[in-house]
PDB file of C-alpha atoms in Angstrom:
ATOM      1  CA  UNK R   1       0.000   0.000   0.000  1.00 91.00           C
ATOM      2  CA  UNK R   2       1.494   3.637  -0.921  1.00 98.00           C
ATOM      3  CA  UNK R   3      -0.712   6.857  -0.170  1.00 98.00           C
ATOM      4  CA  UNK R   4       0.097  10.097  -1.998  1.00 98.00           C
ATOM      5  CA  UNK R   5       0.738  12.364   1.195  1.00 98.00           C
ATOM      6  CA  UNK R   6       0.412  15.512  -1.182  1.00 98.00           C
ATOM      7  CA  UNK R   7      -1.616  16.098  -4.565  1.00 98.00           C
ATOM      8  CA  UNK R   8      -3.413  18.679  -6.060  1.00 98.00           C
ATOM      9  CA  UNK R   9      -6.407  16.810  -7.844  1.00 97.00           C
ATOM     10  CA  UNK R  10      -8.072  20.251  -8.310  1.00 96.00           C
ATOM     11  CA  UNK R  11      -5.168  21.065 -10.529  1.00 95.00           C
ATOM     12  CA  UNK R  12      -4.377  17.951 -12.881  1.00 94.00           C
ATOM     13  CA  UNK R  13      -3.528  18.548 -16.208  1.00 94.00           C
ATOM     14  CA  UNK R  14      -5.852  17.894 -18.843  1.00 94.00           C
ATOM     15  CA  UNK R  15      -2.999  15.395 -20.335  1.00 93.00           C
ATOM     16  CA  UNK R  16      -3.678  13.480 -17.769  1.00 94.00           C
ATOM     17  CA  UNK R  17      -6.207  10.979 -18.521  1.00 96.00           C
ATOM     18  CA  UNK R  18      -8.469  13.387 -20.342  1.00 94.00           C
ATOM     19  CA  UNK R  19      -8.638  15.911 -17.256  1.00 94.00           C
ATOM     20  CA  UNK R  20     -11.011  13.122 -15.620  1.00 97.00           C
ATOM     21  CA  UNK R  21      -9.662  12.750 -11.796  1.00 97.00           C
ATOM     22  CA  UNK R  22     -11.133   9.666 -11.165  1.00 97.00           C
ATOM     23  CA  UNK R  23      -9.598   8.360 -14.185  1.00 98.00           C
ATOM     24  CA  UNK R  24      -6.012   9.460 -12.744  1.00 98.00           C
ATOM     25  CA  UNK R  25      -7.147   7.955  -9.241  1.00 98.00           C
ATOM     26  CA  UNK R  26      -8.334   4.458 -10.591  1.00 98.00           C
ATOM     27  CA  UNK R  27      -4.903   4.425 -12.199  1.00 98.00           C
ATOM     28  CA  UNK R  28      -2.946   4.709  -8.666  1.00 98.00           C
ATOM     29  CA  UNK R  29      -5.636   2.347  -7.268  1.00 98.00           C
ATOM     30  CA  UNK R  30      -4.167   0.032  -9.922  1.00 98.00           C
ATOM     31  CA  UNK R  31      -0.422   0.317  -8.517  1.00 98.00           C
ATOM     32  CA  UNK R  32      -2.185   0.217  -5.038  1.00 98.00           C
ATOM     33  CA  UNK R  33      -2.402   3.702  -3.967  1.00 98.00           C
ATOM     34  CA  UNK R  34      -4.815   3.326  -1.385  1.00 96.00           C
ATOM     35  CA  UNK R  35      -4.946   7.036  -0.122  1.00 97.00           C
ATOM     36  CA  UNK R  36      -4.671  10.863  -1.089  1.00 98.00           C
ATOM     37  CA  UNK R  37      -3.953  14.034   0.376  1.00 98.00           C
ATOM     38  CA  UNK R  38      -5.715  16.829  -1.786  1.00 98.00           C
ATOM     39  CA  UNK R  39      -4.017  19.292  -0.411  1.00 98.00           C
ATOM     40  CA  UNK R  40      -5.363  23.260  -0.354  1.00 98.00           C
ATOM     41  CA  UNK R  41      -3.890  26.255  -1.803  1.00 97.00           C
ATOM     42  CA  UNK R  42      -6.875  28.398  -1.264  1.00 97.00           C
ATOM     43  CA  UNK R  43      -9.911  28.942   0.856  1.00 97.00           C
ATOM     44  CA  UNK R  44     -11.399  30.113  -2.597  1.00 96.00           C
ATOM     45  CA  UNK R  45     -10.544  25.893  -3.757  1.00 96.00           C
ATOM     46  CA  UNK R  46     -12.332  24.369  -0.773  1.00 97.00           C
ATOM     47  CA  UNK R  47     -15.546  23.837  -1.806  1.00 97.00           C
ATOM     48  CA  UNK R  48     -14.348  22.144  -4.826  1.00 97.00           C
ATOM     49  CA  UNK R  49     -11.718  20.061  -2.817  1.00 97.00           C
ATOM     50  CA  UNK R  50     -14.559  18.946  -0.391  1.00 98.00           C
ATOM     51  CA  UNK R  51     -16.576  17.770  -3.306  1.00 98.00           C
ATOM     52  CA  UNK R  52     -13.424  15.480  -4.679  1.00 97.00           C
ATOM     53  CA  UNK R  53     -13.583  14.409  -1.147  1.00 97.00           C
ATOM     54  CA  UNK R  54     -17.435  13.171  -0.961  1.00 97.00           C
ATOM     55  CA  UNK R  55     -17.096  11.635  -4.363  1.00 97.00           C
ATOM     56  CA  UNK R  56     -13.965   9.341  -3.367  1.00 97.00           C
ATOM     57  CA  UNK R  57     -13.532   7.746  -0.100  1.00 94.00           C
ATOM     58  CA  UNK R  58     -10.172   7.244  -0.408  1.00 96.00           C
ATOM     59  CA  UNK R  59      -9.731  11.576  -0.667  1.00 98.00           C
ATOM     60  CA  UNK R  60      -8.582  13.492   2.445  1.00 98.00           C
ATOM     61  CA  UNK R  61      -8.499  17.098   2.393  1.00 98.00           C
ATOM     62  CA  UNK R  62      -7.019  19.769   3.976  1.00 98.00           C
ATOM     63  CA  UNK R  63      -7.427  23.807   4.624  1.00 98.00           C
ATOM     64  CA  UNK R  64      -5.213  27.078   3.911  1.00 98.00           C
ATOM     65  CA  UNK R  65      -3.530  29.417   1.018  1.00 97.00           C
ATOM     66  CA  UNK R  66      -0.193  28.814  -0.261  1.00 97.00           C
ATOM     67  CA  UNK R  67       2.386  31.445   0.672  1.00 96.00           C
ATOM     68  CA  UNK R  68       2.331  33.134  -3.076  1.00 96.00           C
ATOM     69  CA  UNK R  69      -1.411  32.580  -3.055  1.00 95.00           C
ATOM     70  CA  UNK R  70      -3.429  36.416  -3.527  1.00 93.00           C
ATOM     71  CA  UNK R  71      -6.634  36.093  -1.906  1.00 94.00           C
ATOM     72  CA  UNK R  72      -9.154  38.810  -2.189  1.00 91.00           C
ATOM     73  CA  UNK R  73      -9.203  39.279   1.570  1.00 92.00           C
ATOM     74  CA  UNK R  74      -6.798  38.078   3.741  1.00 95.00           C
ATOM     75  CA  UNK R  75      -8.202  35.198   5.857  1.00 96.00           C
ATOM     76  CA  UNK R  76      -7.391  35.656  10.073  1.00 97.00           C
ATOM     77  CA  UNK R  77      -6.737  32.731  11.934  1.00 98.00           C
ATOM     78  CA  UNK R  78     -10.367  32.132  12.358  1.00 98.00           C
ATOM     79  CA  UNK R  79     -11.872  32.063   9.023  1.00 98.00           C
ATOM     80  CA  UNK R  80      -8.709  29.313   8.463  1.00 98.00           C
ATOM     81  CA  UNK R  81     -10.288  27.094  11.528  1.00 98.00           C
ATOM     82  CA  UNK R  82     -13.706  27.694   9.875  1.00 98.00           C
ATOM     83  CA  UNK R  83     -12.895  26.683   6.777  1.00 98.00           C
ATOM     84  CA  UNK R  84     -11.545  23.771   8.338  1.00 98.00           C
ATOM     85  CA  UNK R  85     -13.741  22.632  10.531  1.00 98.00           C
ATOM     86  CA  UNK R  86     -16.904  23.157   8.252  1.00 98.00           C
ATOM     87  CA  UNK R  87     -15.261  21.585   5.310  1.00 98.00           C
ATOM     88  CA  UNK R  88     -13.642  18.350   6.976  1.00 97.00           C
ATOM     89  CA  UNK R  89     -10.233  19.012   6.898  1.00 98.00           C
ATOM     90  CA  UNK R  90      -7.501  16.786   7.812  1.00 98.00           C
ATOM     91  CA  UNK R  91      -4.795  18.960   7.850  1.00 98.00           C
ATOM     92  CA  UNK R  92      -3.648  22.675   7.907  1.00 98.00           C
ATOM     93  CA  UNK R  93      -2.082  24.020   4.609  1.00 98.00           C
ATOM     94  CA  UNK R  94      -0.281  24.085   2.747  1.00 98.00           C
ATOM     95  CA  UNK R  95       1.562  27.152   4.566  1.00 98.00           C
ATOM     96  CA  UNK R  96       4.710  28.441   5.200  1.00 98.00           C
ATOM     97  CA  UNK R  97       7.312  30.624   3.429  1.00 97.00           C
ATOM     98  CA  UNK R  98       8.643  31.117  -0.328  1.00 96.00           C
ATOM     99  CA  UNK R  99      11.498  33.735  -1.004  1.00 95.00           C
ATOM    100  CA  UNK R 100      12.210  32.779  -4.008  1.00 91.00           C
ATOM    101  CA  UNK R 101       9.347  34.777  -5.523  1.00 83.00           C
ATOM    102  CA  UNK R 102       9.097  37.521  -2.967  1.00 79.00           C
ATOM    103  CA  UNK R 103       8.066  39.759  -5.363  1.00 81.00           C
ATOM    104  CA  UNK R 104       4.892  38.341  -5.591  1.00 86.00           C
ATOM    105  CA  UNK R 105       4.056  38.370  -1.690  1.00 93.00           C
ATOM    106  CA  UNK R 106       6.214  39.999   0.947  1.00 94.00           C
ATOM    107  CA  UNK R 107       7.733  38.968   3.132  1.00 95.00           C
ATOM    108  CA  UNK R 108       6.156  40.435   6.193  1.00 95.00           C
ATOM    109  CA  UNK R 109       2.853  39.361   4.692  1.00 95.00           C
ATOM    110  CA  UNK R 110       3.846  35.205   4.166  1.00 96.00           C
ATOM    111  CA  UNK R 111       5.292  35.653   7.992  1.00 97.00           C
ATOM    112  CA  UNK R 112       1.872  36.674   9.371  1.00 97.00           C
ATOM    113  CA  UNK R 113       0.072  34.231   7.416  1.00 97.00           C
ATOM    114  CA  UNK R 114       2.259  31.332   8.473  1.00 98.00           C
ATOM    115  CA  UNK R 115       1.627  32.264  11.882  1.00 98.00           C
ATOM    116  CA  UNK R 116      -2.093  32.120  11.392  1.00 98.00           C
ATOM    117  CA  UNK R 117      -2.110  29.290  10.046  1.00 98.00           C
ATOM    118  CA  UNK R 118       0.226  27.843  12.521  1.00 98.00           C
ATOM    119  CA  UNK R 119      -2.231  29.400  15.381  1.00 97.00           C
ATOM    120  CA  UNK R 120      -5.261  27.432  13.112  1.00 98.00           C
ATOM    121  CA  UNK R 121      -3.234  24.250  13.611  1.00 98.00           C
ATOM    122  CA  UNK R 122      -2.995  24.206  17.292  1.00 97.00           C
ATOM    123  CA  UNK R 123      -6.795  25.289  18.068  1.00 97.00           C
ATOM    124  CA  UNK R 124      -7.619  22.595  15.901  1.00 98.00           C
ATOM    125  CA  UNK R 125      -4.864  19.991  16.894  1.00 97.00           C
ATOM    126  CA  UNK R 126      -4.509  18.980  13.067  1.00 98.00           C
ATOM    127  CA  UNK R 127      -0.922  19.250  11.730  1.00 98.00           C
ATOM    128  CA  UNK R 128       0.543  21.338   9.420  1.00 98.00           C
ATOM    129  CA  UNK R 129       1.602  21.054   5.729  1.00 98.00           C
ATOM    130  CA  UNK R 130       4.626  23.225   5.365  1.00 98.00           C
ATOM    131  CA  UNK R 131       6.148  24.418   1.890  1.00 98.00           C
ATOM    132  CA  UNK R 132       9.602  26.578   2.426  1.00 97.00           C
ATOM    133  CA  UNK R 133      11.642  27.673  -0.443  1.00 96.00           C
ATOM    134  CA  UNK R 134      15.175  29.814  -0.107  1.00 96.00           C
ATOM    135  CA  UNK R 135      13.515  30.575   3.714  1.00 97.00           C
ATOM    136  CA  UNK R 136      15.540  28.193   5.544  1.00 97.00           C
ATOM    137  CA  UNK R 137      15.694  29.997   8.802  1.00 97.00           C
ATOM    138  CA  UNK R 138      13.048  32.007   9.168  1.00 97.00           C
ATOM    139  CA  UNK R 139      10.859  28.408   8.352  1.00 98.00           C
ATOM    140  CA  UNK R 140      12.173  26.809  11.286  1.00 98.00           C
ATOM    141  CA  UNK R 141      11.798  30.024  13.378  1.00 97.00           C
ATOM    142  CA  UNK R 142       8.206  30.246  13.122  1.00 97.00           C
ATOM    143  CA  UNK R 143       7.899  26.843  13.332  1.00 98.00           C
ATOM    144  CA  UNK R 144      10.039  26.933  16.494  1.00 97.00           C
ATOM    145  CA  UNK R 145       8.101  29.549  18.163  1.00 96.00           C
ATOM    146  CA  UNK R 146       4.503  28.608  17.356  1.00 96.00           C
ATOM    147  CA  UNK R 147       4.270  24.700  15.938  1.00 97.00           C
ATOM    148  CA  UNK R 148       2.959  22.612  18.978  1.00 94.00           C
ATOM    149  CA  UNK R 149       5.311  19.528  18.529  1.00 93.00           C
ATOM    150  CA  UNK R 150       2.326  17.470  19.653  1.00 93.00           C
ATOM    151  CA  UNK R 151       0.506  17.998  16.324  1.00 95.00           C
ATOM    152  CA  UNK R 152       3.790  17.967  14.195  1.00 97.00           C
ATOM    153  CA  UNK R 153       3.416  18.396  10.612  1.00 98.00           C
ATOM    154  CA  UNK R 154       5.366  18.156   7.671  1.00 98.00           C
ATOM    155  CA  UNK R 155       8.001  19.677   5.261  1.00 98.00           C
ATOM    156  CA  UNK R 156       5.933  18.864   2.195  1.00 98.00           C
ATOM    157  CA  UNK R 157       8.349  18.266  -1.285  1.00 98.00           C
ATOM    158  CA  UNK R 158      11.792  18.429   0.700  1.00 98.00           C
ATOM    159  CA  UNK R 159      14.507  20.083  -0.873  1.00 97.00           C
ATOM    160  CA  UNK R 160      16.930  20.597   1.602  1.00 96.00           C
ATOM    161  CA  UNK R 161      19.837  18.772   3.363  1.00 97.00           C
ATOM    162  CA  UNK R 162      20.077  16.450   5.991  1.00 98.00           C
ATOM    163  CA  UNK R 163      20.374  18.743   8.584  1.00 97.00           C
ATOM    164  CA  UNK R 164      17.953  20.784   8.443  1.00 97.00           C
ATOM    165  CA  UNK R 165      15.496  17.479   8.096  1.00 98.00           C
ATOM    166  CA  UNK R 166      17.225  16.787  11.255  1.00 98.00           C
ATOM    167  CA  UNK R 167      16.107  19.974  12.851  1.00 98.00           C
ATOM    168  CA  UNK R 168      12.846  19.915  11.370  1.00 98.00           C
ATOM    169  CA  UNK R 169      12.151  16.558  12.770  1.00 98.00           C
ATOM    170  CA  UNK R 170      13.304  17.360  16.391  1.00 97.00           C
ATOM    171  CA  UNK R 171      10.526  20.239  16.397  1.00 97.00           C
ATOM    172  CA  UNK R 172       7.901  17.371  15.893  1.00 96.00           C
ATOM    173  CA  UNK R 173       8.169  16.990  11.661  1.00 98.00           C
ATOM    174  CA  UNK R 174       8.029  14.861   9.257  1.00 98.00           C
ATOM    175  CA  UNK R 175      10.031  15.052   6.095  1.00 98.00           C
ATOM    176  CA  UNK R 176       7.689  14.421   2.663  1.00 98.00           C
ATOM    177  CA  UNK R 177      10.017  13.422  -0.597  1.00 98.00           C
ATOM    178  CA  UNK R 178       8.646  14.042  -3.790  1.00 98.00           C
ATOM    179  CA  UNK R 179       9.884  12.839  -7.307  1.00 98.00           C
ATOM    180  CA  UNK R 180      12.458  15.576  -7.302  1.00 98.00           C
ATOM    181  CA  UNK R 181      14.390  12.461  -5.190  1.00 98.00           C
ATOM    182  CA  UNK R 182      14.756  10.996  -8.473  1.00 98.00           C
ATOM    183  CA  UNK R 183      16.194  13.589 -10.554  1.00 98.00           C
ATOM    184  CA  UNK R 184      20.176  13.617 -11.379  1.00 97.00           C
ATOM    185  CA  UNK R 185      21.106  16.152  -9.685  1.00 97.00           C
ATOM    186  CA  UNK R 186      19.295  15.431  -6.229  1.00 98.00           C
ATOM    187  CA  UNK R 187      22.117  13.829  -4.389  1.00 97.00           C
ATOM    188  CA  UNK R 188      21.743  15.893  -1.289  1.00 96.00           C
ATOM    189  CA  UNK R 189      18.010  14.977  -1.430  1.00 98.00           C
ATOM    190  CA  UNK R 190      18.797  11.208  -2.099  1.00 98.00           C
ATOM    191  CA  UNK R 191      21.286  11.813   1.021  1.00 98.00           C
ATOM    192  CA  UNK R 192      17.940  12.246   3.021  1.00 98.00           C
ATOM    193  CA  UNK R 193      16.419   9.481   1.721  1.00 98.00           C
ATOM    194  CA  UNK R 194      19.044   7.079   3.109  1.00 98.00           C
ATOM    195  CA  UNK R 195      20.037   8.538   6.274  1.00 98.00           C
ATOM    196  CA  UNK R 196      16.941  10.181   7.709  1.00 98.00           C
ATOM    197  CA  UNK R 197      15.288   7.550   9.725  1.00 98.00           C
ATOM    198  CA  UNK R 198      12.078   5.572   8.164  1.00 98.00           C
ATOM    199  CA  UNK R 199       9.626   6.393  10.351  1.00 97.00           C
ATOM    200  CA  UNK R 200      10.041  10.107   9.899  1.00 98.00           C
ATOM    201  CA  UNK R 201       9.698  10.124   5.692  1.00 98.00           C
ATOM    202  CA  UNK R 202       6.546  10.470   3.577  1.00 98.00           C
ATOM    203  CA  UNK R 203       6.146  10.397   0.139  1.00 98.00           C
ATOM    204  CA  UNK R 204       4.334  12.152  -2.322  1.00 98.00           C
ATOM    205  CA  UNK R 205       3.861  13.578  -5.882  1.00 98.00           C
ATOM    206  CA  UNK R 206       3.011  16.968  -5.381  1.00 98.00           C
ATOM    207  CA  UNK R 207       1.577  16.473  -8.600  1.00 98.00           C
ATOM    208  CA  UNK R 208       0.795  17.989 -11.463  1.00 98.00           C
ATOM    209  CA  UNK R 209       4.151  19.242 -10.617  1.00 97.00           C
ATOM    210  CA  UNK R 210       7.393  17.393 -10.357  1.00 97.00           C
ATOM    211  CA  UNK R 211       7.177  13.781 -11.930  1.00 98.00           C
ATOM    212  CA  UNK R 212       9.449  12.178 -11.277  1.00 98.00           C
ATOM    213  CA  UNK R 213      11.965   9.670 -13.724  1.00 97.00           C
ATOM    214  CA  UNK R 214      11.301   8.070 -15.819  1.00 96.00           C
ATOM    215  CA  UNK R 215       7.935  10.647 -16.351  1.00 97.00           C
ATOM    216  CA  UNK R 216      10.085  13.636 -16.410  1.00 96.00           C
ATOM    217  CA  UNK R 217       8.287  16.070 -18.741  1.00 94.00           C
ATOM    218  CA  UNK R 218       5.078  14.809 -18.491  1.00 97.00           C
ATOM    219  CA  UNK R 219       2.165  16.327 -15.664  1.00 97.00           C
ATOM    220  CA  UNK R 220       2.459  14.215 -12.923  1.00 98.00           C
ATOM    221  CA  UNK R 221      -0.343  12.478 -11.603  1.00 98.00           C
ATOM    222  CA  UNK R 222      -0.819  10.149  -7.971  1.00 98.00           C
ATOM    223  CA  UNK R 223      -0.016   6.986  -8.947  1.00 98.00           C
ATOM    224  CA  UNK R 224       3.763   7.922  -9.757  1.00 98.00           C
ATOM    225  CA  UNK R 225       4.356   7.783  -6.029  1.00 98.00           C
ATOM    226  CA  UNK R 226       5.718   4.335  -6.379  1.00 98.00           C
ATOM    227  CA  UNK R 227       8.568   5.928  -8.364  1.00 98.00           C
ATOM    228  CA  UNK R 228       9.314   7.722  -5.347  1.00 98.00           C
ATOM    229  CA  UNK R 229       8.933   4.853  -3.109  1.00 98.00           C
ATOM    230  CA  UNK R 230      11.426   3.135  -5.228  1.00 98.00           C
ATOM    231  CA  UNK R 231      14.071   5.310  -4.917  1.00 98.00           C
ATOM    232  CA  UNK R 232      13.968   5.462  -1.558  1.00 98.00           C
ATOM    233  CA  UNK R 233      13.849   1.479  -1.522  1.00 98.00           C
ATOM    234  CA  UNK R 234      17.252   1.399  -3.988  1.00 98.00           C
ATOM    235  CA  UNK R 235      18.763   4.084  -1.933  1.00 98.00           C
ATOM    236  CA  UNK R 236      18.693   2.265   1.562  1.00 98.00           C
ATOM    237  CA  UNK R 237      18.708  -1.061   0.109  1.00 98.00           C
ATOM    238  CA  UNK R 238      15.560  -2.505   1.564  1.00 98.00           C
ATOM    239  CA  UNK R 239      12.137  -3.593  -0.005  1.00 98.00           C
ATOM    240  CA  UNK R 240       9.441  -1.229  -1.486  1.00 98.00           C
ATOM    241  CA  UNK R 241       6.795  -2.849   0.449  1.00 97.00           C
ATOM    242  CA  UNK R 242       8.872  -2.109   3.804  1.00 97.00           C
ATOM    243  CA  UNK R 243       9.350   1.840   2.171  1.00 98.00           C
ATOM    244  CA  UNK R 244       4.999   1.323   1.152  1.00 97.00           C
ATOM    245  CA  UNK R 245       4.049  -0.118   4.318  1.00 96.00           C
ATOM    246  CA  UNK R 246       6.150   2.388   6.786  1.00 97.00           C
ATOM    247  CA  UNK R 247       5.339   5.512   5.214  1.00 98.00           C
ATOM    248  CA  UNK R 248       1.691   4.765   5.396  1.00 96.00           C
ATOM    249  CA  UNK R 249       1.751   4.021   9.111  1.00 95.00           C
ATOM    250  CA  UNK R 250       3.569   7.416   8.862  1.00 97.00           C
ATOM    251  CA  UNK R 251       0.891   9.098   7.175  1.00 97.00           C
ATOM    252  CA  UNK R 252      -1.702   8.018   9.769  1.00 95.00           C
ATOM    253  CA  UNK R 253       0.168   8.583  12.657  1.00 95.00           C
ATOM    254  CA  UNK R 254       0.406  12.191  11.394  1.00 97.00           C
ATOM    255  CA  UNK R 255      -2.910  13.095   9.554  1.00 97.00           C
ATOM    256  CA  UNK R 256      -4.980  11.097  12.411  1.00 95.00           C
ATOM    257  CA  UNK R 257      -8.516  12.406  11.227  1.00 94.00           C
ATOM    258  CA  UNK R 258      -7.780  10.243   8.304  1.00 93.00           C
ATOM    259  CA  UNK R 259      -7.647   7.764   9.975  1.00 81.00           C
ATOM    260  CA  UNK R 260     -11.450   6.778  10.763  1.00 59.00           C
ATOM    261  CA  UNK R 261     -11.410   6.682   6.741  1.00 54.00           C
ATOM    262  CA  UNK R 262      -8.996   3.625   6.235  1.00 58.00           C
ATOM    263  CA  UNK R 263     -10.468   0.387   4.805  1.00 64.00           C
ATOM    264  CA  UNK R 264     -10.687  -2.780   7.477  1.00 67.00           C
ATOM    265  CA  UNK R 265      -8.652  -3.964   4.918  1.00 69.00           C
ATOM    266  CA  UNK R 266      -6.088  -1.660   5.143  1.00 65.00           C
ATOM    267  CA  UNK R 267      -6.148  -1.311   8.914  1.00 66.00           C
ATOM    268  CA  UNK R 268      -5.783  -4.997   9.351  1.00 70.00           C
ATOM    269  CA  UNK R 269      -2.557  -5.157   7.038  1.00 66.00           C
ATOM    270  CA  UNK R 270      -1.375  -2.170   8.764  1.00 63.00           C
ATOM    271  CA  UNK R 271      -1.810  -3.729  12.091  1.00 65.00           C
ATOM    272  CA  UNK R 272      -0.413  -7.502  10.729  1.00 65.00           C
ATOM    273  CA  UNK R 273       2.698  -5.338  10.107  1.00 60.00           C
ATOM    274  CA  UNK R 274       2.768  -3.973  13.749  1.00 59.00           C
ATOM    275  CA  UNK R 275       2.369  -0.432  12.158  1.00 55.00           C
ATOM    276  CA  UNK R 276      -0.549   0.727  13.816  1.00 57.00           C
ATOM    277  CA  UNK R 277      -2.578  -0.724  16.689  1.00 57.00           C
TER     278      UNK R 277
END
């Protein structure tokens, strides 16, 4: 079993199967993708996301605005729990910081968001999907100051070193690798993979973005997970199934509201496995 810890169904290309999401998530059913984070990038998206949710029981959700998102109105920390709450969310995010198009918000205006979204996360107890780009510091700062390590969260599509997966996991995080793990030029990223330990890594596809090899160049799409997976497999030298199995317990120990949703199936293999009890 693999589950997509971060995908933007809202978003798939049109290349993709015709444009028909169910389409792309029978295909990762086929290569036993058995759950998916669609994961929010604005308040404005959640009543579509919720629908992809009702339609497919295998579809979590969660709630917030990217940091280069431009809402209308900026959302306080309330309308975020709101949202939330009246939509079903799982999860809090995606948040967080992105210098390297600071041009298109602030600074000072992705710091205060963060922090309200970091304040929705702990009224709520739901954890926290965290993007940071070329904001090394000043991620972990807020995170520091206002995550509550109880809830955790994650650094979704990981593309920094070892340490600072180190640090991020010692304030209560997770560390979610995308298919950029595969690419060539990755080796810090692959570095991760090996040394980090197992039961701190998700995986994802972050997709349409980012597919990984051998798909480079095409929209991504869920069920090229396993490609991820795989790498991680080759790079510590153990099993898929041990890299499918413990990064789904991971997922569930994390996003616990998604939990109530897994199959008896699923929760007895899980459980067989001594992954969850």
């Amino acid at each position: 079993m693999f589950v997509d810890s971060h995908c933007h169904l809202d978003r798939l290309s049109d290349k993709t199967h015709g444009g028909d999401v169910g389409a792309a998530l029978d295909a990762a059913r086929r290569a036993q993708v058995t759950q998916f984070l669609a994961v929010s990038t604005s308040l404005e998206g959640m009543p579509e996301l919720a629908a992809l949710s009702r339609a497919h029981d295998d579809v979590v959700i969660s709630a917030g605005l990217h940091p280069l998102h431009t809402p209308a109105q900026e959302p306080d920390a309330n309308a975020i729990i709101d949202a939330a709450a009246h939509f079903g969310a799982v999860a809090i995010g995606e948040t967080g910081l992105d210098y390297h198009y600071r041009e298109s918000v602030p600074p000072d205006v992705q710091h205060a968001r963060f922090e309200r979204h970091l304040i929705a996360a702990r009224a709520l107890g739901l954890p926290v999907i965290v993007h940071t780009r070329d904001a090394r510091e000043d991620t972990l700062a807020l995170l520091e100051k206002h995550l509550d390590p109880s809830v955790g969260g994650v650094l979704h599509c990981f593309t920094e070193d070892i340490d600072m997966a180190r640090r991020a996991v010692g304030l209560g995080l997770y560390i979610s690798l995308s298919g950029i793990v595969t690419f060539a030029s990755a080796a810090a990223l692959r570095d991760v993979a090996r040394r980090l330990p197992l039961d701190r890594l998700l995986i994802e596809t972050d997709s349409p973005y980012l597919a990984p090899v051998p798909h480079r160049g095409k929209p991504n799409e869920p069920a090229w997970v396993v490609e991820v997976a795989e790498c991680i497999a080759q790079e510590r030298g153990i099993s898929v199934d041990e890299v499918a199995m413990q990064t789904t317990a991971n997922f569930y120990r994390l996003f616990r509201a998604a939990a109530p949703d897994v199959s008896a199936e699923q929760r007895d293999a899980l459980s067989r496995a001594g992954l969850i009890r």
